Coordinates of C-alpha atoms in Angstrom, one line a residue:
M967 CA -2.7 3.7 28.3
T968 CA -6.2 2.5 29.1
Q969 CA -8.0 0.8 26.4
P970 CA -11.0 -1.3 27.3
P971 CA -12.0 -2.9 24.1
Q972 CA -15.5 -3.6 22.9
Q973 CA -15.9 -7.3 22.9
P974 CA -15.1 -8.4 19.3
P975 CA -17.1 -11.2 17.6
N976 CA -15.7 -14.7 17.5
D977 CA -16.0 -14.8 13.8
P978 CA -13.1 -15.5 11.5
P979 CA -10.6 -12.6 10.8
Q980 CA -11.9 -9.6 8.9
G981 CA -10.7 -10.8 5.6
P982 CA -7.0 -10.8 5.0
P983 CA -5.4 -8.1 7.1
P984 CA -2.5 -6.0 6.0
G985 CA 0.8 -7.6 6.3
G986 CA 0.9 -10.4 3.9
F987 CA 1.6 -14.0 3.3
G988 CA 2.5 -15.9 0.3
A989 CA 6.2 -16.2 -0.2
P990 CA 6.4 -19.0 -2.7
Q991 CA 6.6 -22.6 -1.3
D992 CA 8.2 -25.6 -2.9
P993 CA 11.0 -23.5 -4.6
P994 CA 12.4 -24.8 -7.8
P995 CA 16.0 -26.0 -7.9
G996 CA 18.4 -23.1 -7.5
G997 CA 16.3 -21.2 -5.0
F998 CA 12.7 -20.1 -5.2
G999 CA 12.2 -17.4 -7.8
A1000 CA 15.5 -18.2 -9.4
P1001 CA 15.2 -18.2 -13.2
Q1002 CA 14.0 -21.5 -14.5
D1003 CA 15.1 -22.5 -17.9
P1004 CA 16.2 -19.0 -19.0
P1005 CA 16.4 -18.2 -22.6
P1006 CA 19.7 -18.5 -24.4
G1007 CA 22.2 -16.0 -23.3
G1008 CA 21.1 -16.1 -19.7
F1009 CA 18.0 -14.8 -17.9
G1010 CA 17.9 -11.0 -18.2
A1011 CA 19.8 -10.9 -21.4
P1012 CA 18.2 -8.7 -24.1
T1013 CA 16.7 -11.7 -25.9
P1014 CA 13.1 -12.1 -27.0
P1015 CA 10.7 -13.5 -24.3
P1016 CA 9.4 -17.0 -24.9
A1017 CA 6.1 -17.3 -26.8
G1018 CA 4.5 -17.1 -23.4
P1019 CA 2.0 -15.4 -21.7
F1020 CA 0.1 -14.4 -24.9
G1021 CA 2.4 -16.0 -27.5
Q1022 CA 3.7 -12.8 -29.0
Q1023 CA 7.3 -11.8 -29.5
P1024 CA 8.5 -8.5 -28.2
N1025 CA 8.5 -6.8 -31.6
T1026 CA 5.1 -8.0 -32.6
P1027 CA 2.6 -5.1 -32.6
P1028 CA 0.5 -5.3 -29.5
A1029 CA -2.9 -6.8 -30.1
P1030 CA -5.6 -4.3 -29.2
A1031 CA -7.3 -6.9 -27.1
T1032 CA -8.2 -7.1 -23.5
P1033 CA -6.1 -4.7 -21.4
P1034 CA -4.0 -6.2 -18.6
P1035 CA -5.9 -6.8 -15.4
G1036 CA -5.5 -4.0 -12.9
G1037 CA -3.5 -2.0 -15.4
Y1038 CA -3.8 1.7 -16.1
G1039 CA -3.7 3.3 -19.5
S1040 CA -4.6 0.2 -21.5
P1041 CA -6.9 0.6 -24.5
P1042 CA -10.5 -0.5 -24.0
P1043 CA -11.5 -3.8 -25.6
P1044 CA -14.1 -4.0 -28.3
G1045 CA -17.5 -3.3 -27.0
P1046 CA -18.3 -2.2 -23.5
P1047 CA -15.7 -3.1 -20.8
Q1048 CA -16.6 -6.0 -18.6
H1049 CA -15.6 -4.2 -15.4
Q1050 CA -15.5 -0.8 -14.0
P1051 CA -12.6 1.0 -15.7
G1052 CA -9.5 1.1 -13.5
Y1053 CA -7.5 4.1 -12.2
G1054 CA -6.0 5.4 -15.4
Y1055 CA -7.9 2.9 -17.6
P1056 CA -8.8 4.6 -20.9
Q1057 CA -12.4 4.8 -21.7
A1058 CA -14.7 7.1 -23.6
P1059 CA -14.0 10.5 -22.2
P1060 CA -16.8 11.6 -19.9
P1061 CA -17.4 15.3 -19.8
Q1062 CA -15.0 16.9 -17.3
Q1063 CA -13.5 20.3 -16.7
P1064 CA -10.0 21.0 -18.0
G1065 CA -7.2 21.2 -15.4
Y1066 CA -9.1 18.7 -13.3
G1067 CA -8.0 19.0 -9.7
F1068 CA -6.2 22.2 -10.0
P1069 CA -7.0 25.7 -8.8
Q1070 CA -8.7 27.7 -11.5
G1071 CA -8.4 31.1 -10.0
P1072 CA -7.7 31.4 -6.3
P1073 CA -6.4 28.2 -4.7
Q1074 CA -8.9 26.1 -2.9
S1075 CA -8.7 24.6 0.6
H1076 CA -8.6 21.0 -0.6
D1077 CA -6.1 18.3 0.2
Y1078 CA -5.5 14.9 -1.2
P1079 CA -7.6 12.0 0.1
T1080 CA -5.5 9.4 2.0
Q1081 CA -7.2 6.0 2.2
A1082 CA -5.4 3.1 0.8
A1083 CA -7.7 0.5 -0.4
Y1084 CA -10.5 1.7 1.8
G1085 CA -12.2 -1.1 3.5
Y1086 CA -9.8 -3.5 1.8
P1087 CA -10.6 -6.0 0.7
G1088 CA -14.3 -5.6 1.5
Q1089 CA -14.3 -2.4 -0.5
Q1090 CA -12.8 -1.8 -3.8
A1091 CA -9.8 0.5 -4.3
H1092 CA -9.5 3.2 -7.0
G1093 CA -10.7 1.7 -10.2
Y1094 CA -10.2 -1.9 -9.1
P1095 CA -12.7 -3.9 -11.1
T1096 CA -15.8 -4.6 -9.1
A1097 CA -15.9 -8.3 -8.2
P1098 CA -19.1 -10.2 -8.1
M1099 CA -20.7 -10.1 -4.6
Q1100 CA -23.7 -11.5 -2.9
P1101 CA -26.7 -9.4 -3.8
A1102 CA -27.4 -8.8 -0.1
Y1103 CA -24.4 -6.4 0.1
P1104 CA -23.6 -3.1 -1.7
S1105 CA -20.3 -2.8 -3.5
P1106 CA -18.7 0.6 -2.8
Q1107 CA -15.6 1.3 -4.8
P1108 CA -12.8 2.8 -2.7
G1109 CA -11.1 5.5 -4.6
G1110 CA -13.6 5.2 -7.4
K1111 CA -17.0 6.7 -8.0
G1112 CA -19.2 4.3 -6.2
P1113 CA -21.9 4.5 -3.5
K1114 CA -21.1 5.5 0.0
K1115 CA -19.3 2.9 2.1
F1116 CA -21.3 0.4 3.9
S1117 CA -21.0 -0.6 7.5
T1118 CA -17.9 -2.1 8.9
Q1119 CA -19.8 -5.3 9.7
A1120 CA -20.8 -5.6 6.1
Q1121 CA -17.2 -4.9 5.0
I1122 CA -16.0 -7.8 7.2
I1123 CA -18.6 -10.2 5.9
V1124 CA -18.0 -9.3 2.3
A1125 CA -14.2 -9.1 2.6
A1126 CA -13.4 -12.7 1.8
V1127 CA -15.9 -12.9 -1.0
V1128 CA -14.4 -9.9 -2.8
A1129 CA -10.9 -11.1 -2.2
V1130 CA -11.6 -14.5 -3.8
A1131 CA -13.0 -12.8 -6.8
L1132 CA -10.2 -10.4 -7.2
I1133 CA -7.3 -12.8 -7.0
V1134 CA -6.2 -15.1 -9.7
G1135 CA -3.4 -17.5 -9.3
G1136 CA -0.3 -19.1 -10.6
G1137 CA 2.2 -18.8 -13.4
V1138 CA 5.8 -18.1 -13.9
W1139 CA 7.1 -15.7 -16.5
Y1140 CA 10.6 -15.1 -17.8
A1141 CA 11.3 -12.3 -20.2
S1142 CA 13.9 -9.5 -20.4
S1143 CA 14.8 -6.5 -22.3
G1144 CA 17.5 -3.8 -22.6
G1145 CA 19.4 -1.6 -20.1
E1146 CA 19.8 0.3 -16.8
G1147 CA 18.3 2.5 -13.9
D1148 CA 18.9 4.1 -10.3
K1149 CA 19.4 4.1 -6.5
K1150 CA 18.3 4.1 -2.9
D1151 CA 15.9 3.1 -0.1
E1152 CA 15.7 5.1 3.0
A1153 CA 16.4 3.3 6.2
G1154 CA 13.8 3.8 8.8
S1155 CA 11.1 3.0 6.2
S1156 CA 10.6 0.3 3.8
S1157 CA 9.6 2.9 1.2
G1158 CA 6.0 1.8 1.4
T1159 CA 2.6 3.5 1.3
T1160 CA 2.9 7.0 2.5
G1161 CA 6.5 8.1 2.8
E1162 CA 7.0 10.9 5.3
G1163 CA 9.6 13.7 4.8
K1164 CA 11.2 15.7 7.4
G1165 CA 9.9 18.9 5.8
G1166 CA 11.4 22.3 6.3
K1167 CA 14.3 23.7 4.3
D1168 CA 17.9 22.6 3.7
D1169 CA 21.0 24.4 4.8
K1170 CA 20.8 26.7 1.8
G1171 CA 17.3 27.8 2.8
T1172 CA 15.5 26.0 -0.1
T1173 CA 13.4 23.0 -0.3
G1174 CA 14.1 20.1 -2.6
G1175 CA 17.3 18.6 -4.0
S1176 CA 18.1 16.5 -1.0
G1177 CA 17.1 13.1 -2.4
K1178 CA 19.5 10.2 -2.5
E1179 CA 18.0 8.7 -5.6
K1180 CA 19.8 9.8 -8.7
A1181 CA 19.2 9.0 -12.4
P1182 CA 21.7 6.5 -14.0
A1183 CA 23.3 7.0 -17.4
N1184 CA 20.8 4.5 -18.8
V1185 CA 17.3 4.5 -17.3
T1186 CA 16.1 1.6 -19.3
S1187 CA 15.5 -1.4 -17.0
T1188 CA 15.7 -5.1 -17.4
V1189 CA 13.7 -7.8 -15.7
G1190 CA 15.6 -8.9 -12.6
F1191 CA 13.4 -11.8 -11.6
Q1192 CA 9.9 -12.9 -10.9
L1193 CA 8.4 -15.2 -8.3
P1194 CA 5.2 -17.3 -8.9
H1195 CA 2.3 -17.4 -6.6
P1196 CA 2.6 -19.8 -3.7
K1197 CA 0.4 -22.8 -3.7
V1198 CA -2.6 -22.0 -1.5
T1199 CA -6.2 -23.3 -1.3
D1200 CA -7.8 -20.3 0.2
V1201 CA -7.4 -16.5 0.2
T1202 CA -4.1 -15.7 1.8
T1203 CA -2.7 -12.3 2.5
V1204 CA 0.9 -11.8 1.5
A1205 CA 1.4 -8.1 2.3
G1206 CA 4.8 -7.3 3.8
S1207 CA 7.9 -6.5 1.8
W1208 CA 11.1 -4.8 2.7
M1209 CA 14.5 -3.9 1.1
T1210 CA 17.8 -4.2 2.9
D1211 CA 21.4 -3.7 1.6
K1212 CA 21.6 -7.3 0.6
A1213 CA 18.0 -8.8 0.3
Y1214 CA 14.5 -8.2 -0.9
V1215 CA 12.3 -9.7 1.8
K1216 CA 8.7 -10.9 1.3
T1217 CA 6.1 -12.4 3.5
G1218 CA 5.4 -16.1 2.7
V1219 CA 3.1 -18.8 3.7
N1220 CA 3.9 -19.3 7.4
E1221 CA 7.3 -17.7 6.8
I1222 CA 9.3 -14.6 5.9
V1223 CA 11.7 -15.1 3.0
G1224 CA 14.8 -13.2 2.0
Y1225 CA 15.8 -13.2 -1.7
D1226 CA 18.9 -12.0 -3.5
R1227 CA 18.1 -8.5 -4.6
D1228 CA 19.0 -9.1 -8.2
K1229 CA 18.7 -12.8 -8.9
G1230 CA 15.7 -13.7 -6.8
T1231 CA 17.5 -16.7 -5.3
K1232 CA 16.4 -17.7 -1.8
L1233 CA 18.9 -16.5 0.8
W1234 CA 17.1 -17.4 4.0
S1235 CA 13.7 -18.1 5.6
I1236 CA 12.2 -17.3 9.0
P1237 CA 9.6 -20.0 9.9
L1238 CA 6.5 -18.9 11.8
D1239 CA 3.9 -20.7 13.9
G1240 CA 1.2 -19.2 11.7
Q1241 CA 0.3 -16.9 8.9
V1242 CA 1.4 -13.3 8.9
C1243 CA -1.6 -11.1 9.4
A1244 CA 0.0 -7.6 9.8
A1245 CA 3.4 -6.2 8.8
S1246 CA 4.8 -2.8 9.5
T1247 CA 6.1 -0.8 6.5
R1248 CA 8.6 0.8 8.9
M1249 CA 12.1 -0.4 9.3
T1250 CA 15.1 0.7 11.4
K1251 CA 18.4 1.7 9.9
D1252 CA 19.8 -1.7 10.9
F1253 CA 16.9 -3.4 9.1
K1254 CA 14.7 -4.5 12.0
T1255 CA 10.9 -4.4 11.6
A1256 CA 7.7 -5.9 13.2
I1257 CA 4.9 -8.2 12.3
A1258 CA 1.8 -9.8 13.8
F1259 CA 1.0 -13.4 12.9
E1260 CA -1.5 -16.1 13.7
E1261 CA -1.2 -18.4 16.7
T1262 CA -1.2 -21.6 14.7
K1263 CA -1.0 -22.8 11.1
R1264 CA -4.2 -23.1 9.1
S1265 CA -5.5 -26.5 8.1
K1266 CA -8.5 -28.1 6.3
T1267 CA -10.3 -28.1 9.6
T1268 CA -9.0 -24.7 10.9
K1269 CA -9.1 -22.3 8.0
Y1270 CA -8.8 -19.3 10.3
A1271 CA -6.6 -18.7 13.3
N1272 CA -6.5 -15.7 15.7
C1273 CA -3.9 -13.0 15.1
T1274 CA -2.4 -12.9 18.5
E1275 CA 1.4 -13.1 18.1
V1276 CA 3.6 -10.0 17.8
G1277 CA 7.2 -10.4 16.7
A1278 CA 10.4 -8.5 15.8
L1279 CA 12.4 -9.4 12.7
D1280 CA 16.1 -8.9 12.0
L1281 CA 16.1 -8.7 8.2
A1282 CA 19.9 -8.4 8.1
T1283 CA 20.4 -11.8 9.6
G1284 CA 17.1 -13.5 8.7
K1285 CA 16.1 -14.1 12.4
L1286 CA 12.9 -13.8 14.5
V1287 CA 14.3 -11.8 17.4
W1288 CA 11.3 -12.5 19.7
S1289 CA 7.6 -13.2 19.6
K1290 CA 4.9 -13.0 22.2
S1291 CA 1.2 -12.5 22.9
V1292 CA -0.5 -10.5 25.7
T1293 CA -3.7 -10.8 27.7
A1294 CA -6.0 -8.1 28.8
S1295 CA -8.1 -7.8 32.0
T1296 CA -11.2 -8.1 29.9
S1297 CA -10.1 -11.1 27.9
G1298 CA -9.3 -13.6 30.7
D1299 CA -6.7 -16.1 29.7
R1300 CA -7.3 -15.5 26.0
P1301 CA -4.6 -13.6 24.2
V1302 CA -5.6 -10.2 22.6
R1303 CA -6.1 -10.2 18.9
F1304 CA -4.5 -7.5 16.7
D1305 CA -5.2 -6.1 13.3
E1306 CA -2.1 -4.0 12.6
V1307 CA 1.3 -3.3 13.8
T1308 CA 3.8 -0.4 13.4
L1309 CA 7.2 0.8 14.5
S1310 CA 8.5 4.1 16.0
G1311 CA 12.0 4.2 17.2
N1312 CA 12.5 1.1 19.4
T1313 CA 8.8 0.7 20.1
V1314 CA 6.6 -1.9 18.4
A1315 CA 2.9 -0.9 18.7
A1316 CA 0.0 -3.2 17.8
G1317 CA -3.6 -2.3 17.8
G1318 CA -7.1 -3.6 17.0
L1319 CA -10.7 -3.9 18.3
E1320 CA -9.4 -5.3 21.6
G1321 CA -7.1 -2.5 22.3
G1322 CA -3.4 -1.7 21.9
A1323 CA -0.1 -3.0 23.2
A1324 CA 3.5 -2.0 22.8
F1325 CA 6.9 -3.8 23.2
D1326 CA 10.5 -3.0 23.1
L1327 CA 11.8 -3.8 19.6
N1328 CA 15.1 -5.3 20.9
T1329 CA 14.0 -7.3 23.9
G1330 CA 10.2 -7.8 23.5
A1331 CA 9.6 -6.3 27.0
E1332 CA 6.0 -5.1 27.4
R1333 CA 5.6 -1.3 27.5
W1334 CA 1.8 -1.3 27.8
K1335 CA -1.1 -3.5 27.1
P1336 CA -4.9 -3.2 27.0
K1337 CA -6.6 -2.7 30.4
V1338 CA -9.9 -1.5 31.9
S1339 CA -10.7 2.1 31.3
T1340 CA -13.3 4.1 33.2
D1341 CA -14.1 6.2 30.1
G1342 CA -14.8 3.2 27.8
C1343 CA -12.0 4.0 25.5
Y1344 CA -9.4 1.8 23.8
D1345 CA -6.5 2.2 21.4
N1346 CA -7.7 1.2 18.0
G1347 CA -4.5 1.6 16.1
Y1348 CA -1.2 3.4 15.9
G1349 CA 0.8 5.5 13.4
G1350 CA 4.6 5.1 13.6
G1351 CA 7.6 6.6 11.9
E1352 CA 9.5 9.5 13.4
A1353 CA 6.9 9.8 16.2
L1354 CA 4.1 7.7 17.6
A1355 CA 0.4 8.6 17.5
V1356 CA -2.8 6.7 18.2
V1357 CA -6.5 6.7 17.2
R1358 CA -8.3 6.2 20.4
K1359 CA -12.0 5.2 20.2
C1360 CA -14.5 6.0 22.8
G1361 CA -18.3 6.0 23.1
T1362 CA -20.5 3.3 21.7
Y1363 CA -20.5 1.3 18.5
D1364 CA -23.4 3.4 17.1
D1365 CA -22.0 6.7 18.5
P1366 CA -18.2 6.6 18.5
Q1367 CA -15.9 9.5 19.5
L1368 CA -12.4 9.4 18.1
V1369 CA -9.5 11.1 19.7
I1370 CA -6.1 11.5 18.1
Q1371 CA -3.2 11.5 20.6
A1372 CA 0.5 12.0 20.2
L1373 CA 2.2 9.5 22.5
N1374 CA 5.4 9.1 24.4
P1375 CA 6.7 6.0 22.6
T1376 CA 8.3 4.6 25.7
T1377 CA 5.5 4.9 28.2
G1378 CA 2.4 5.4 26.0
A1379 CA 1.5 8.5 27.9
P1380 CA -0.4 11.0 25.8
L1381 CA 1.5 14.2 24.9
S1382 CA -1.5 15.9 23.4
S1383 CA -5.1 15.1 22.3
Y1384 CA -7.3 16.3 19.5
K1385 CA -11.0 15.3 19.4
M1386 CA -12.2 14.5 15.9
P1387 CA -15.5 16.0 14.8
A1388 CA -18.8 14.2 15.4
G1389 CA -19.7 11.9 12.5
V1390 CA -16.3 10.4 12.1
E1391 CA -16.4 6.6 12.6
F1392 CA -12.9 5.9 11.4
A1393 CA -9.7 7.9 11.1
S1394 CA -6.3 7.1 9.5
I1395 CA -2.9 8.5 10.5
V1396 CA -1.3 9.7 7.3
S1397 CA 1.9 11.0 9.0
T1398 CA 3.1 11.4 12.6
K1399 CA 5.7 14.2 12.0
P1400 CA 4.0 16.4 11.0
L1401 CA 0.8 14.9 12.5
V1402 CA -1.7 14.5 9.6
V1403 CA -5.0 12.6 9.9
A1404 CA -7.5 11.6 7.2
A1405 CA -11.2 10.9 7.8
D1406 CA -14.5 10.6 6.0
V1407 CA -16.6 13.0 8.0
G1408 CA -20.2 12.0 8.0
D1409 CA -19.6 9.5 5.1
T1410 CA -19.6 12.4 2.7
A1411 CA -16.7 11.2 0.5
G1412 CA -19.2 9.1 -1.4
D1413 CA -16.6 7.2 -3.4
G1414 CA -15.3 4.6 -0.9
S1415 CA -11.9 6.3 -0.6
G1416 CA -12.5 6.9 3.1
I1417 CA -11.4 10.6 2.8
S1418 CA -13.4 13.7 2.8
D1419 CA -11.0 15.8 4.8
F1420 CA -7.4 16.0 6.1
F1421 CA -6.6 17.3 9.5
S1422 CA -3.2 19.0 10.1
I1423 CA -2.7 18.9 13.9
D1424 CA -0.1 20.5 16.2
A1425 CA 1.3 17.4 17.9
A1426 CA 2.7 19.5 20.8
T1427 CA -0.6 21.1 21.8
G1428 CA -3.3 19.0 20.2
K1429 CA -4.7 22.0 18.4
L1430 CA -6.0 21.9 14.9
I1431 CA -3.7 23.8 12.5
T1432 CA -6.0 23.5 9.4
R1433 CA -8.7 21.3 8.1
I1434 CA -8.3 20.5 4.4
P1435 CA -11.5 19.5 2.5
A1436 CA -10.5 16.8 -0.1
D1437 CA -13.0 16.6 -2.9
A1438 CA -13.3 12.9 -3.7
E1439 CA -14.2 13.7 -7.3
K1440 CA -10.8 15.3 -7.8
Y1441 CA -8.2 13.4 -5.7
A1442 CA -7.2 9.7 -5.9
A1443 CA -5.4 8.7 -2.7
S1444 CA -7.2 6.3 -0.3
C1445 CA -7.1 4.8 3.1
R1446 CA -8.7 1.6 4.6
S1447 CA -11.5 2.5 7.0
T1448 CA -10.7 -0.3 9.4
K1449 CA -6.9 0.2 9.5
V1450 CA -5.3 3.2 11.1
E1451 CA -2.0 3.2 9.2
S1452 CA -3.0 2.1 5.7
C1453 CA -3.1 5.2 3.5
Q1454 CA -1.5 5.0 0.0
H1455 CA -0.9 6.9 -3.1
L1456 CA 0.2 10.0 -1.2
A1457 CA 3.2 11.4 0.6
V1458 CA 3.9 14.1 3.3
G1459 CA 7.0 16.3 3.3
N1460 CA 8.2 19.9 3.0
N1461 CA 5.1 20.9 5.2
R1462 CA 3.0 19.7 2.3
I1463 CA 0.8 16.8 1.5
Y1464 CA 1.2 15.3 -2.0
L1465 CA -1.5 13.4 -3.8
P1466 CA -2.6 12.4 -7.3
T1467 CA -5.6 13.8 -9.0
E1468 CA -8.3 11.5 -10.4
E1469 CA -7.6 10.6 -14.0
H1470 CA -9.1 12.7 -16.8
D1471 CA -8.9 13.1 -20.5
G1472 CA -5.4 13.4 -22.0
A1473 CA -4.4 15.7 -24.8
G1474 CA -3.9 12.9 -27.3
E1475 CA -6.3 10.9 -29.3
D1476 CA -7.7 7.4 -28.7
Y1477 CA -9.3 8.5 -25.4
N1478 CA -6.0 8.5 -23.5
R1479 CA -6.3 9.2 -19.9
T1480 CA -3.9 11.0 -17.5
N1481 CA -3.5 12.7 -14.2
E1482 CA -1.2 14.8 -12.1
I1483 CA 0.4 15.1 -8.6
V1484 CA -0.5 18.3 -6.7
S1485 CA 0.1 19.4 -3.1
F1486 CA -1.5 21.4 -0.2
D1487 CA 0.2 23.5 2.4
L1488 CA -0.3 21.9 5.9
T1489 CA -0.3 25.3 7.6
T1490 CA -2.7 27.2 5.4
G1491 CA -4.6 24.3 3.9
K1492 CA -4.4 25.9 0.5
Q1493 CA -3.4 24.2 -2.7
T1494 CA 0.1 25.2 -3.8
G1495 CA 1.3 25.8 -7.3
D1496 CA 2.9 22.3 -7.4
R1497 CA 1.9 20.2 -10.4
A1498 CA 3.7 17.2 -11.9
D1499 CA 2.0 15.9 -15.1
A1500 CA 1.9 12.1 -15.7
G1501 CA 2.0 12.6 -19.4
D1502 CA -0.5 11.5 -21.9
G1503 CA -1.6 7.9 -21.4
Y1504 CA 0.2 7.6 -18.0
T1505 CA -1.2 7.9 -14.5
V1506 CA 1.1 8.8 -11.6
F1507 CA 1.0 8.5 -7.8
P1508 CA 3.5 9.1 -5.0
L1509 CA 5.4 6.1 -3.5
R1510 CA 7.3 7.9 -0.8
M1511 CA 9.5 10.9 0.1
D1512 CA 13.2 10.9 -0.7
G1513 CA 14.5 13.7 1.4
D1514 CA 12.7 16.7 0.1
N1515 CA 11.9 15.0 -3.2
I1516 CA 9.0 12.8 -4.1
I1517 CA 9.5 9.3 -5.6
A1518 CA 6.5 8.4 -7.8
Y1519 CA 5.4 5.6 -10.1
K1520 CA 3.8 6.0 -13.5
V1521 CA 1.3 3.4 -14.6
P1522 CA 1.8 3.0 -18.3
P1523 CA -0.5 3.0 -21.4
Y1524 CA -1.0 -0.2 -23.3
D1525 CA 2.1 0.2 -25.5
A1526 CA 4.8 1.2 -23.0
G1527 CA 6.4 0.1 -19.7
G1528 CA 5.9 1.8 -16.4
E1529 CA 8.3 4.5 -15.0
V1530 CA 9.7 5.6 -11.7
V1531 CA 10.4 9.3 -11.4
T1532 CA 11.8 11.7 -8.8
I1533 CA 10.1 15.0 -8.5
D1534 CA 12.2 17.9 -7.1
G1535 CA 10.5 19.2 -4.0
S1536 CA 11.4 22.8 -4.8
T1537 CA 11.0 23.1 -8.6
F1538 CA 8.7 20.1 -9.1
K1539 CA 10.9 19.1 -12.1
E1540 CA 10.5 15.4 -12.9
T1541 CA 13.5 13.2 -13.6
V1542 CA 13.1 9.6 -14.9
L1543 CA 14.9 7.1 -12.7
M1544 CA 13.6 3.9 -14.4
R1545 CA 11.8 3.1 -17.6
N1546 CA 10.5 -0.4 -17.9
P1547 CA 10.5 -2.5 -21.1
S1548 CA 7.7 -2.2 -23.5
D1549 CA 7.8 -5.8 -24.7
E1550 CA 4.3 -7.2 -24.5
A1551 CA 5.1 -10.1 -22.1
V1552 CA 6.9 -7.7 -19.7
R1553 CA 4.1 -5.1 -19.9
D1554 CA 1.5 -7.7 -19.2
A1555 CA 3.4 -8.9 -16.1
E1556 CA 3.9 -5.3 -14.8
T1557 CA 0.3 -4.3 -15.3
S1558 CA -1.1 -7.5 -13.9
F1559 CA -0.8 -6.0 -10.5
S1560 CA -3.5 -3.6 -9.3
S1561 CA -1.8 -0.5 -7.9
D1562 CA -4.4 -0.4 -5.1
Y1563 CA -3.6 -3.8 -3.8
A1564 CA 0.1 -4.2 -4.7
E1565 CA 3.2 -3.1 -2.8
Y1566 CA 5.7 -1.0 -4.7
R1567 CA 9.3 -0.8 -3.3
Y1568 CA 11.8 1.3 -5.1
A1569 CA 15.4 2.0 -4.1
E1570 CA 18.9 1.9 -5.6
G1571 CA 17.8 1.3 -9.1
R1572 CA 15.5 -1.6 -8.2
L1573 CA 11.7 -1.7 -8.3
Y1574 CA 9.8 -4.6 -6.7
I1575 CA 6.0 -4.9 -7.4
S1576 CA 4.3 -7.6 -5.3
E1577 CA 0.9 -8.9 -4.4
T1578 CA -0.7 -8.4 -1.0
M1579 CA -3.1 -11.3 -1.4
V1580 CA -3.2 -14.6 -3.3
S1581 CA -5.6 -17.4 -3.7
E1582 CA -6.0 -20.7 -5.4
P1583 CA -5.2 -20.5 -9.2
R1584 CA -8.1 -19.7 -11.4
K1585 CA -8.4 -21.0 -15.0
S1586 CA -8.4 -18.3 -17.6
S1587 CA -9.3 -18.5 -21.2
L1588 CA -6.3 -16.4 -22.1
D1589 CA -4.0 -18.4 -19.8
D1590 CA -2.9 -15.2 -18.1
K1591 CA 0.1 -15.4 -15.9
E1592 CA 0.1 -14.1 -12.4
Y1593 CA 3.1 -13.4 -10.2
L1594 CA 3.8 -12.9 -6.5
V1595 CA 6.7 -10.5 -7.2
V1596 CA 8.2 -8.9 -10.3
C1597 CA 11.6 -7.1 -10.1
F1598 CA 13.0 -4.5 -12.5
R1599 CA 16.5 -3.1 -12.2
T1600 CA 18.9 -0.8 -13.9
G1601 CA 22.7 -1.1 -14.2

């Protein structure tokens, strides 16, 4: 591969990159995250929560006060809200058409947008409250209804400012309530942002029904454990979480930490030379994955460090298999800096503004690295999974030309190429098999989601199969403009792309809001008849594919807990896998995470919700509690 990078600035990193940091430090006795002073009967017993976060007992009627931060479906506080309503946040119903996002008459050629936290954190994700910024910069709202996105340079400058405003710190919460739940996490993926399905039909010639996640006898969950924010003095990314057969693994401050899946006790820690700056959501069947991390630890004098180290993790044993950096002919002796990392088979691929490199997952041997190119092109980032693809950037900064290539994962040789239309500055790889790309053509999305169209591409020939316009006013998935593999709130499988509609008025009273999951055919580009309703007061979005089925999370209204459901890929029938407690303290903890900035991992009757960024604790008049991780489980 040839990828002569444009010389990047020597400024600090572009805000916290994906991959995260922040596993708790200074663990309490019994292991970090282990229950501290559990209520009588043991932590997790169906006893009332302490008079904590807001001093109410579980059976006390919920106060119609301030809705939980980042939550969806909470009631509006008295008077006008202080922030932009969030995705699913109830508000006075604006005039909208019924059946929002669905074909009224002939199906339309629209597909779901796919930019996860577009411009994150420099831009705001769907409905994430707009944080105060310096007046010099606009504040587009990814996934919301804001102004068009501003330049990448502005995003980078604003990133840290927004992140500081969005993150609040500290607190430990212990509460529990009733019952049981469900199963599974597919190997080969950490069940993260965009799950990819194999598509096609099963042996009986029908789609759907092949999922491994089954509903338990009792779907009511209990609180497994929760982990407090680590002690940090500056904005620190903590993205990166995986599930194995024995551990829940989370990125920490200069470390990767494995926790007991049910108790939250610390099992092991992998120390690192610096902070994790990128983490793959992919994972092999034997629980290996890849990360990128900074070359040295941060300090009072060195608040930022270059993200130059790439490493492979064995999450089954809790070991760093190897780590290394690479140089490019254009960078002299200075190691190349990376922004993201992914995994395809046994190939670890890392990309960024200085070009891309790849390594053997098991040995760390270099497969390719950035080098001089006569055409002025470089590998900006890769999409992994069942196949490997790259977004290759050519041209000048003011007039870029993007090329999508399917690659041989061993050699990096292009198997096919598709030239994106003029006016596309950034593109995101939604899926590699089938090959699906999202882009905001000519900055026309207008809402910061980073998506105006989806492109279904034949990976074998490089020919466009169909282009699916995705009306940003109707669909609520998102992708980060500066990251190639960052799309969230969508899934690809069964030769379809699944995405949520934007929220709209529900059928009930009290201005309840709701939405649906719909799909588009990747061959015709037309909307199918698929429709899964969230239910009045809930909003729903896909987490990943489970065979031919879709695993989705429902953000709850103010008086209920969230739900995990499986949607049959053939009938689109919903089955509840997990229903979380409605106790106020538990609800507040669950909805304290913004769905646009949190990681959701569900498998085998366990749901983990975790932060991707933390900062120094901020005092709150309500003494709100904030958590690094909250775990729910059934059974």
